[in-house]
Short mmCIF file of C-alpha atoms and ligand atoms in Angstrom, two decimals:
data_model
loop_
_atom_site.label_atom_id
_atom_site.label_comp_id
_atom_site.label_asym_id
_atom_site.label_seq_id
_atom_site.Cartn_x
_atom_site.Cartn_y
_atom_site.Cartn_z
CA MET A 3 52.04 6.82 -14.24
CA LYS A 4 51.43 3.44 -14.84
CA VAL A 5 48.49 2.54 -17.50
CA LEU A 6 46.86 -0.88 -18.36
CA LEU A 7 45.36 -0.63 -21.62
CA ILE A 8 42.83 -3.38 -22.54
CA GLY A 9 42.85 -4.42 -26.54
CA GLY A 10 44.72 -5.41 -29.28
CA GLY A 11 43.62 -3.57 -32.56
CA GLY A 12 44.54 -0.52 -34.24
CA ARG A 13 42.75 1.68 -31.79
CA GLU A 14 44.43 0.32 -28.94
CA HIS A 15 47.94 0.96 -30.80
CA ALA A 16 46.75 4.64 -31.48
CA LEU A 17 45.78 5.15 -27.64
CA ALA A 18 49.17 3.70 -26.84
CA TRP A 19 50.97 5.72 -28.98
CA LYS A 20 49.16 8.82 -27.79
CA LEU A 21 49.56 8.11 -24.00
CA ARG A 22 53.20 7.93 -24.85
CA GLN A 23 53.33 10.90 -26.93
CA ASP A 24 51.53 12.72 -23.99
CA ASN A 25 53.79 11.26 -21.10
CA PRO A 26 57.06 9.61 -22.49
CA GLN A 27 58.03 8.29 -19.05
CA ILE A 28 54.44 6.37 -18.80
CA GLU A 29 54.58 2.86 -18.02
CA LEU A 30 52.41 0.88 -20.41
CA VAL A 31 51.24 -2.76 -19.91
CA VAL A 32 48.59 -4.06 -22.64
CA ALA A 33 46.44 -6.96 -22.80
CA PRO A 34 46.86 -8.70 -25.36
CA GLY A 35 48.59 -6.03 -27.34
CA ASN A 36 49.82 -7.06 -30.95
CA ALA A 37 53.08 -6.88 -33.12
CA GLY A 38 52.83 -2.99 -33.30
CA ILE A 39 52.02 -2.41 -29.67
CA ALA A 40 55.04 -4.25 -28.29
CA ALA A 41 57.39 -1.50 -29.64
CA LEU A 42 55.90 0.99 -27.26
CA ALA A 43 54.33 -1.39 -24.32
CA ARG A 44 54.87 -4.40 -22.13
CA CYS A 45 52.20 -6.71 -23.85
CA VAL A 46 50.54 -9.48 -21.64
CA PRO A 47 48.82 -12.33 -23.64
CA ILE A 48 45.92 -12.18 -21.30
CA LYS A 49 42.63 -11.85 -23.86
CA ALA A 50 40.44 -8.77 -23.58
CA GLY A 51 37.29 -11.30 -22.80
CA ASP A 52 39.12 -12.57 -19.88
CA LEU A 53 37.89 -10.53 -16.87
CA ASP A 54 39.22 -12.83 -14.18
CA GLY A 55 42.64 -13.23 -16.08
CA LEU A 56 42.57 -9.20 -16.36
CA LEU A 57 41.56 -8.45 -12.62
CA SER A 58 44.39 -10.48 -11.43
CA LEU A 59 46.87 -8.89 -13.83
CA ALA A 60 45.53 -5.55 -12.25
CA ARG A 61 46.22 -7.06 -8.60
CA GLY A 62 49.76 -7.80 -9.80
CA GLU A 63 50.30 -4.75 -11.61
CA ARG A 64 48.06 -2.04 -9.71
CA PRO A 65 48.04 0.49 -12.46
CA ASP A 66 47.00 4.14 -11.50
CA LEU A 67 44.56 3.97 -14.88
CA THR A 68 42.74 1.38 -16.82
CA ILE A 69 41.43 2.09 -20.15
CA VAL A 70 39.05 -0.50 -21.70
CA GLY A 71 39.19 -0.47 -25.68
CA PRO A 72 36.40 -3.03 -27.15
CA GLU A 73 32.77 -3.18 -26.25
CA GLY A 74 33.08 -7.01 -25.27
CA PRO A 75 34.74 -6.59 -21.63
CA LEU A 76 32.52 -3.09 -20.99
CA ALA A 77 29.35 -5.17 -21.80
CA ALA A 78 30.65 -8.12 -19.68
CA GLY A 79 30.78 -5.38 -16.71
CA ILE A 80 34.80 -4.94 -16.37
CA VAL A 81 34.37 -1.56 -15.16
CA ASP A 82 32.33 -2.70 -12.16
CA HIS A 83 34.93 -5.34 -11.33
CA PHE A 84 37.61 -3.18 -11.80
CA ARG A 85 36.01 -0.20 -9.34
CA ALA A 86 35.12 -2.85 -6.87
CA GLY A 87 38.44 -3.69 -6.74
CA GLY A 88 39.41 -0.17 -5.88
CA PHE A 89 41.21 0.31 -9.60
CA ALA A 90 40.53 3.57 -11.46
CA VAL A 91 39.12 2.74 -14.85
CA PHE A 92 38.11 4.39 -17.82
CA GLY A 93 34.88 3.23 -19.15
CA PRO A 94 31.47 2.95 -18.73
CA THR A 95 29.98 0.41 -16.15
CA MET A 96 27.86 -2.53 -17.57
CA ALA A 97 24.27 -0.70 -16.67
CA ALA A 98 25.91 2.39 -18.71
CA ALA A 99 27.30 0.32 -21.51
CA GLN A 100 23.33 -0.82 -22.68
CA ILE A 101 23.41 2.12 -24.52
CA GLU A 102 25.53 0.13 -27.15
CA THR A 103 24.98 -3.11 -26.10
CA SER A 104 21.02 -2.88 -26.20
CA LYS A 105 19.49 -1.15 -29.23
CA ARG A 106 16.32 -1.04 -27.59
CA PHE A 107 17.82 0.89 -24.63
CA ALA A 108 19.29 3.30 -26.42
CA LYS A 109 16.50 3.94 -28.91
CA GLU A 110 14.08 4.21 -25.58
CA LEU A 111 16.17 6.61 -23.84
CA MET A 112 16.56 8.93 -26.87
CA MET A 113 12.66 8.87 -27.38
CA ARG A 114 11.94 9.92 -23.87
CA ALA A 115 14.76 12.31 -23.59
CA GLY A 116 14.10 14.00 -27.10
CA VAL A 117 17.34 13.08 -28.89
CA PRO A 118 16.73 13.29 -32.58
CA THR A 119 16.90 9.61 -34.02
CA ALA A 120 15.12 7.46 -36.50
CA PHE A 121 11.63 6.18 -35.81
CA ALA A 122 11.78 2.83 -34.72
CA SER A 123 9.51 0.08 -33.20
CA VAL A 124 10.47 -2.81 -31.24
CA HIS A 125 9.70 -6.49 -31.79
CA THR A 126 9.97 -10.06 -30.51
CA THR A 127 7.99 -12.05 -33.01
CA VAL A 128 8.24 -12.52 -36.85
CA THR A 129 4.18 -11.39 -37.30
CA SER A 130 4.59 -8.20 -35.57
CA ALA A 131 7.97 -7.23 -37.26
CA LYS A 132 6.34 -7.86 -40.22
CA ARG A 133 3.18 -5.84 -39.74
CA ALA A 134 5.88 -2.90 -38.68
CA VAL A 135 7.63 -3.41 -42.13
CA ALA A 136 4.53 -3.38 -44.23
CA ALA A 137 3.46 -0.19 -42.20
CA LEU A 138 6.65 1.58 -42.53
CA GLY A 139 7.69 0.85 -46.18
CA THR A 140 11.02 0.46 -47.92
CA PRO A 141 14.01 1.68 -47.56
CA LEU A 142 13.90 0.89 -44.06
CA VAL A 143 16.36 -0.81 -41.59
CA VAL A 144 16.24 -4.04 -39.27
CA LYS A 145 18.50 -4.34 -36.60
CA ALA A 146 19.48 -6.74 -33.82
CA SER A 147 19.23 -5.12 -30.58
CA GLY A 148 22.13 -6.78 -28.67
CA LEU A 149 25.80 -6.71 -30.04
CA ALA A 150 26.14 -8.58 -33.27
CA ALA A 151 29.66 -7.50 -34.25
CA GLY A 152 28.32 -4.78 -36.65
CA LYS A 153 26.51 -7.56 -38.69
CA GLY A 154 23.29 -7.23 -37.32
CA VAL A 155 22.08 -4.36 -39.49
CA VAL A 156 20.34 -4.65 -42.64
CA VAL A 157 19.37 -1.71 -44.72
CA ALA A 158 16.58 -3.21 -46.78
CA GLU A 159 15.72 -1.83 -50.10
CA THR A 160 12.73 -4.00 -50.85
CA MET A 161 10.04 -5.80 -48.90
CA THR A 162 11.64 -8.93 -49.65
CA GLN A 163 15.07 -8.36 -48.48
CA ALA A 164 13.19 -6.69 -44.80
CA GLU A 165 11.45 -9.98 -44.55
CA TRP A 166 14.56 -12.33 -45.04
CA ALA A 167 16.09 -10.01 -42.01
CA ILE A 168 13.47 -10.43 -39.78
CA ASP A 169 13.36 -14.44 -40.35
CA THR A 170 17.19 -14.66 -40.51
CA MET A 171 17.25 -12.77 -36.93
CA LEU A 172 14.03 -13.96 -35.12
CA ARG A 173 13.09 -17.18 -36.62
CA ASP A 174 16.27 -18.82 -37.31
CA GLY A 175 18.38 -17.04 -34.61
CA ALA A 176 21.21 -16.17 -36.95
CA PHE A 177 22.81 -13.61 -34.21
CA GLY A 178 21.63 -15.86 -31.02
CA ALA A 179 20.44 -13.68 -28.12
CA ALA A 180 21.28 -10.42 -29.83
CA GLY A 181 18.88 -11.02 -32.53
CA SER A 182 15.86 -12.02 -30.34
CA GLU A 183 14.83 -8.63 -30.28
CA VAL A 184 14.80 -6.63 -33.40
CA LEU A 185 14.45 -2.74 -34.34
CA VAL A 186 12.35 -2.18 -37.61
CA GLU A 187 13.71 1.38 -38.19
CA GLU A 188 12.98 4.29 -40.32
CA PHE A 189 15.61 5.01 -43.28
CA MET A 190 17.64 8.39 -42.66
CA TYR A 191 19.49 10.02 -45.66
CA GLY A 192 22.33 11.95 -45.38
CA GLU A 193 26.23 11.67 -44.59
CA GLU A 194 27.55 9.92 -41.51
CA LEU A 195 29.76 11.65 -38.90
CA SER A 196 30.93 9.87 -35.75
CA VAL A 197 31.73 12.17 -32.83
CA PHE A 198 33.63 11.13 -29.60
CA GLY A 199 32.87 12.74 -26.27
CA ILE A 200 34.91 12.16 -23.36
CA CYS A 201 32.12 12.09 -20.48
CA ASP A 202 32.29 12.27 -16.81
CA GLY A 203 28.80 11.51 -16.34
CA GLU A 204 27.35 14.82 -16.43
CA ARG A 205 29.44 16.64 -19.26
CA ALA A 206 31.28 15.83 -22.28
CA VAL A 207 34.58 17.01 -23.86
CA LEU A 208 33.99 16.65 -27.61
CA MET A 209 36.45 15.59 -30.35
CA HIS A 210 36.47 16.44 -33.91
CA GLY A 211 33.87 14.61 -35.92
CA ALA A 212 35.12 11.95 -38.33
CA GLN A 213 33.98 9.77 -41.29
CA ASP A 214 34.37 6.00 -41.25
CA TYR A 215 33.94 4.20 -44.80
CA LYS A 216 32.47 1.17 -43.61
CA ARG A 217 32.00 -1.09 -46.99
CA LEU A 218 34.85 -3.15 -48.46
CA SER A 219 35.09 -1.63 -51.53
CA ASP A 220 36.03 1.49 -53.34
CA GLY A 221 32.89 3.39 -54.29
CA ASP A 222 31.16 2.30 -51.17
CA ARG A 223 30.26 -0.92 -52.39
CA GLY A 224 30.45 -4.46 -51.15
CA PRO A 225 29.86 -5.52 -47.68
CA ASN A 226 29.65 -4.06 -44.52
CA THR A 227 32.61 -4.13 -42.43
CA GLY A 228 34.11 -2.89 -39.06
CA GLY A 229 35.54 0.32 -40.88
CA MET A 230 38.08 0.17 -43.82
CA GLY A 231 39.20 3.64 -43.27
CA ALA A 232 38.27 6.93 -41.79
CA CYS A 233 39.21 10.79 -42.46
CA ALA A 234 38.97 13.53 -39.95
CA PRO A 235 38.34 16.65 -39.66
CA ILE A 236 35.00 17.08 -41.60
CA SER A 237 33.90 20.15 -42.93
CA LEU A 238 30.33 19.51 -42.54
CA ASP A 239 31.05 19.52 -38.85
CA THR A 240 30.95 23.33 -38.44
CA PRO A 241 30.66 25.48 -35.07
CA GLY A 242 26.96 25.64 -35.65
CA MET A 243 26.60 21.69 -36.43
CA ARG A 244 28.93 21.18 -33.42
CA ALA A 245 26.85 23.28 -30.82
CA SER A 246 23.58 21.41 -32.40
CA ILE A 247 25.35 17.96 -31.72
CA GLU A 248 26.27 19.18 -28.07
CA ARG A 249 22.93 20.66 -27.19
CA ARG A 250 20.65 18.19 -28.68
CA ILE A 251 22.19 14.95 -28.55
CA PHE A 252 24.79 14.77 -25.79
CA GLU A 253 23.52 17.05 -23.03
CA PRO A 254 20.12 15.32 -23.06
CA THR A 255 21.47 12.04 -23.39
CA LEU A 256 23.93 12.25 -20.49
CA ALA A 257 21.28 13.79 -18.35
CA ALA A 258 18.79 10.91 -19.33
CA MET A 259 21.25 8.24 -18.25
CA LYS A 260 22.05 10.27 -14.96
CA GLU A 261 18.53 10.45 -14.35
CA GLN A 262 18.15 6.69 -14.73
CA GLY A 263 20.89 5.99 -12.15
CA MET A 264 23.40 4.71 -14.85
CA PRO A 265 25.73 7.86 -15.50
CA PHE A 266 27.77 7.49 -18.54
CA THR A 267 31.53 7.79 -17.98
CA GLY A 268 34.28 7.18 -20.49
CA LEU A 269 33.86 7.77 -24.31
CA LEU A 270 30.47 8.20 -25.76
CA TYR A 271 30.63 7.74 -29.42
CA ALA A 272 27.79 9.09 -31.28
CA GLY A 273 27.35 7.80 -34.65
CA LEU A 274 25.39 10.50 -36.51
CA MET A 275 23.31 10.72 -39.58
CA LEU A 276 23.65 14.50 -40.70
CA THR A 277 19.97 14.79 -42.33
CA ALA A 278 18.38 17.74 -43.74
CA ASP A 279 16.52 17.98 -40.46
CA GLY A 280 19.87 18.43 -38.48
CA PRO A 281 21.96 15.51 -36.77
CA LYS A 282 20.42 12.59 -35.71
CA VAL A 283 21.53 9.28 -33.76
CA VAL A 284 22.26 6.24 -36.06
CA GLU A 285 23.82 4.58 -32.73
CA PHE A 286 25.70 4.86 -29.76
CA ASN A 287 28.73 3.16 -28.70
CA CYS A 288 30.30 3.07 -25.45
CA ARG A 289 33.82 3.08 -26.32
CA PHE A 290 36.12 4.77 -28.78
CA GLY A 291 35.50 3.96 -32.28
CA ASP A 292 37.76 1.62 -34.61
CA PRO A 293 39.29 3.20 -37.26
CA GLU A 294 37.99 6.54 -36.14
CA THR A 295 40.39 6.62 -33.05
CA GLN A 296 43.68 6.04 -35.63
CA VAL A 297 42.83 9.65 -37.88
CA LEU A 298 41.70 11.47 -34.18
CA LEU A 299 44.63 11.04 -31.92
CA PRO A 300 47.53 11.97 -34.19
CA LEU A 301 45.42 15.18 -34.99
CA LEU A 302 44.82 15.95 -31.19
CA GLU A 303 47.24 18.49 -29.70
CA SER A 304 45.90 18.45 -26.19
CA PRO A 305 46.83 15.44 -23.85
CA LEU A 306 44.45 12.84 -23.35
CA ASN A 307 45.78 11.01 -20.36
CA ASP A 308 44.97 13.53 -17.36
CA VAL A 309 41.17 13.77 -18.41
CA MET A 310 40.92 10.15 -18.80
CA LEU A 311 42.35 9.73 -15.36
CA ALA A 312 40.14 12.00 -14.13
CA VAL A 313 37.10 10.37 -15.65
CA ALA A 314 38.33 7.13 -14.19
CA ARG A 315 38.79 8.62 -10.66
CA GLY A 316 35.27 9.72 -10.80
CA GLU A 317 36.44 13.52 -10.90
CA SER A 318 34.41 16.11 -12.60
CA ILE A 319 35.93 17.62 -16.01
CA ALA A 320 33.96 20.72 -15.87
CA GLN A 321 37.36 22.83 -15.45
CA VAL A 322 38.86 20.73 -18.73
CA SER A 323 39.46 23.37 -21.62
CA PRO A 324 38.23 22.24 -25.04
CA PHE A 325 40.41 19.97 -27.16
CA VAL A 326 43.40 21.84 -29.00
CA TRP A 327 44.05 20.21 -32.50
CA LYS A 328 46.85 20.81 -35.35
CA SER A 329 45.85 22.07 -38.36
CA GLY A 330 45.60 20.01 -41.64
CA ALA A 331 44.04 16.58 -42.08
CA SER A 332 44.07 12.91 -41.20
CA VAL A 333 43.14 10.04 -43.27
CA THR A 334 43.96 6.00 -42.45
CA THR A 335 43.67 3.28 -44.78
CA VAL A 336 42.96 -0.25 -43.18
CA LEU A 337 44.79 -3.07 -45.07
CA ALA A 338 42.60 -6.20 -44.36
CA ALA A 339 42.88 -9.83 -44.71
CA PRO A 340 41.91 -11.74 -47.93
CA GLY A 341 38.14 -13.28 -47.04
CA TYR A 342 37.74 -10.47 -44.64
CA PRO A 343 34.91 -9.80 -43.38
CA SER A 344 33.31 -13.12 -43.40
CA HIS A 345 35.96 -15.52 -43.33
CA PRO A 346 39.40 -13.98 -43.07
CA ARG A 347 42.47 -15.97 -43.67
CA LEU A 348 45.51 -15.50 -41.37
CA GLY A 349 48.97 -16.02 -41.01
CA GLU A 350 50.45 -14.61 -43.90
CA VAL A 351 53.93 -12.62 -43.52
CA ILE A 352 53.74 -8.68 -43.68
CA GLU A 353 56.35 -7.08 -45.63
CA PHE A 354 56.72 -3.52 -44.82
CA PRO A 355 58.41 -0.75 -47.28
CA ALA A 356 62.04 -1.15 -46.64
CA GLU A 357 62.79 2.61 -45.47
CA GLU A 358 59.69 2.54 -42.71
CA VAL A 359 59.90 -1.09 -41.24
CA GLY A 360 56.76 -0.89 -39.00
CA GLY A 361 57.83 2.42 -37.66
CA THR A 362 56.56 6.06 -37.91
CA ASP A 363 57.59 8.98 -39.51
CA ASP A 364 56.20 12.47 -38.76
CA GLN A 365 53.40 12.18 -41.09
CA VAL A 366 52.80 8.49 -41.52
CA TYR A 367 51.53 6.64 -38.54
CA VAL A 368 51.55 2.58 -39.01
CA PHE A 369 48.96 1.41 -36.55
CA HIS A 370 48.75 -2.42 -36.16
CA ALA A 371 45.48 -4.47 -36.04
CA GLY A 372 45.56 -7.72 -36.07
CA THR A 373 49.21 -8.92 -36.24
CA LYS A 374 51.42 -10.75 -34.36
CA GLU A 375 55.10 -11.51 -34.30
CA VAL A 376 56.48 -15.01 -35.26
CA ASP A 377 60.18 -15.53 -35.52
CA GLY A 378 60.87 -11.87 -35.60
CA LYS A 379 58.20 -11.02 -38.30
CA ALA A 380 55.20 -9.71 -38.16
CA VAL A 381 52.19 -11.79 -39.58
CA THR A 382 48.46 -11.48 -40.10
CA ALA A 383 46.40 -12.53 -36.94
CA GLY A 384 43.03 -10.43 -37.71
CA GLY A 385 40.85 -9.69 -40.36
CA ARG A 386 41.77 -5.97 -40.05
CA VAL A 387 45.75 -6.27 -40.29
CA LEU A 388 46.97 -2.54 -40.32
CA SER A 389 45.82 1.09 -40.27
CA ILE A 390 47.82 3.47 -41.99
CA THR A 391 47.34 6.91 -40.99
CA ALA A 392 48.56 9.97 -42.59
CA VAL A 393 48.22 13.65 -41.33
CA ALA A 394 49.18 16.33 -44.06
CA ARG A 395 48.44 19.89 -44.51
CA THR A 396 45.11 18.94 -46.82
CA VAL A 397 42.71 16.33 -47.02
CA VAL A 398 43.99 15.45 -50.43
CA ALA A 399 47.49 15.02 -49.46
CA ALA A 400 46.81 13.00 -46.34
CA ALA A 401 44.47 10.71 -48.23
CA ALA A 402 47.28 10.45 -51.16
CA ALA A 403 49.91 9.76 -48.48
CA SER A 404 48.05 7.23 -46.66
CA ARG A 405 47.09 5.34 -49.92
CA GLY A 406 50.32 5.55 -51.04
CA TYR A 407 51.97 3.94 -48.10
CA ALA A 408 49.35 1.56 -47.80
CA GLU A 409 49.84 0.32 -51.22
CA ARG A 410 53.81 -0.35 -50.57
CA VAL A 411 52.73 -2.71 -47.55
CA GLN A 412 52.47 -6.17 -48.96
CA PHE A 413 51.02 -9.36 -47.58
CA SER A 414 49.33 -12.23 -49.30
CA GLY A 415 45.83 -11.51 -50.29
CA LYS A 416 45.78 -8.00 -49.09
CA GLN A 417 42.60 -6.13 -49.43
CA MET A 418 42.44 -2.38 -49.23
CA ARG A 419 40.22 0.54 -50.48
CA HIS A 420 41.85 3.21 -52.57
CA ASP A 421 39.36 6.00 -52.01
CA ILE A 422 39.45 6.57 -48.32
CA GLY A 423 38.42 10.18 -47.40
CA TRP A 424 36.84 10.90 -50.78
CA ARG A 425 33.58 12.83 -49.95
CA GLU A 426 35.93 15.16 -48.18
CA VAL A 427 38.44 15.14 -51.30
CA GLN A 428 35.42 15.64 -53.39
CA ARG A 429 34.58 18.89 -51.11
CA ALA A 430 38.10 20.26 -50.83
CA ARG A 431 38.48 20.11 -54.81
CA GLY A 432 35.25 21.72 -54.98
CA ALA A 433 36.17 24.59 -53.00
CA GLY A 434 39.61 24.80 -55.09
CA ALA A 435 41.86 22.92 -52.75
CA SER A 436 44.81 20.76 -54.47
P1 AMP B 13 24.70 0.91 -37.08
O1 AMP B 13 25.58 -0.60 -36.40
O2 AMP B 13 23.51 0.95 -36.16
O3 AMP B 13 25.79 1.90 -36.95
O4 AMP B 13 24.33 0.54 -38.25
C1 AMP B 13 25.52 0.33 -39.37
C2 AMP B 13 25.34 1.22 -40.33
O5 AMP B 13 24.08 0.83 -41.09
C3 AMP B 13 25.37 2.47 -40.43
O6 AMP B 13 26.77 2.98 -40.07
C4 AMP B 13 24.41 3.19 -41.58
O7 AMP B 13 25.05 3.45 -42.59
C5 AMP B 13 23.22 2.10 -41.60
N1 AMP B 13 22.14 2.58 -40.90
C6 AMP B 13 22.08 2.18 -39.66
N2 AMP B 13 20.61 2.60 -39.62
C7 AMP B 13 20.47 3.39 -40.48
C8 AMP B 13 19.03 4.25 -40.61
N3 AMP B 13 18.11 4.46 -39.78
N4 AMP B 13 19.09 5.07 -41.72
C9 AMP B 13 20.28 4.74 -42.78
N5 AMP B 13 21.20 3.97 -42.52
C10 AMP B 13 21.37 3.48 -41.39
N1 LIG B 14 34.25 2.38 -36.83
C1 LIG B 14 32.95 1.82 -36.09
C2 LIG B 14 33.13 1.36 -34.62
O1 LIG B 14 33.95 1.69 -34.37
O2 LIG B 14 32.00 0.65 -34.41
#
């Protein structure tokens, strides 16, 4: 089987690793890939945003399956183009990708379908947005409706912050078209959980829930990032919780998408808040999460390639069994460039611990995120540089192993958190685990 994988981050390295794990004979082409992926696959220097380049690559390579990692090409309609070209591609159409690319679309869909989510109103003028803020009271959340690379969400504790966010988005156009429409949203209290479902347009096979640590610094302080680490499984994600996520969130969402003539195929990522009233949707993404993928795939016993191929071919996954998972826990710690998230400084040489140069043993997985090879050495080439996953019998051990390895990797100005998984570690310690 030949697979074309699009993207070049930690998520794609984990996907490439899993595909090869499922089928060691697989022929894997990755565009553009990174220095870590290059050890597993043939990397082709075509950017994920270059749709024409990718299409002509596919015409030359004739892959049996194409998997799209990032949201950018999905938002630009890569799935529609590949399907029109006769290629089996895993991901949603441009229309279905709106569930991530337009927060207004997602909110209206959820409200119509009765999917639990925070109350929100949509605004295109400063006056009406500020009126909604005054009516709702703080804390509240102001969100740019379009794709804003994770930066278009402001949790406002005060009226001044809320008004500043509205002025920045609607008056000053800080996010361009993505912020020309904003949502003023009720604040939800609780812990967050990311749940992935592989969807065939009608049904979903769900993965374990994971928790993403989005803030830059220890203790959940500092600015929001793309994710500084993740942990799975999560003990709050009980069988009862699972059933409710499936029945109240995935099923009605997929039914509503189908009813609108845009059935969702690919990976639907539900970002949830576990509130006192049950799980509610914070946001949907139309692709695998990063860094959640880096903790989930090393724990996943079941193969992924067959189910992804079935979805890409437009087949039903009704007969696919629930995923089987390894026991134990998985934690990933992200190493970020100096200046990340606002102004990452790149081009630093990365020194790996001598005994495990860029490789993996059976407990620690070094997933490359923003790296490239220069003169035989890996150098930093993106804001998030590496994602160090450890799988162990307990979450306490996995967190320690991930942190320990991450601390031994060196590059100038390295940033990392030392407390990834703390919520689950605290629960495990409370339950008497070591
Ligand atoms: P989003 O890009 O919509 O996932 O938002 C980024 C982060 O902002 C989320 O992961 C939450 O931590 C926070 N957030 C977004 N919406 C809400 C909400 N309605 N209530 C509380 N926190 C929220
Ligand atoms: N981990 C957050 C995201 O992938 O959007």
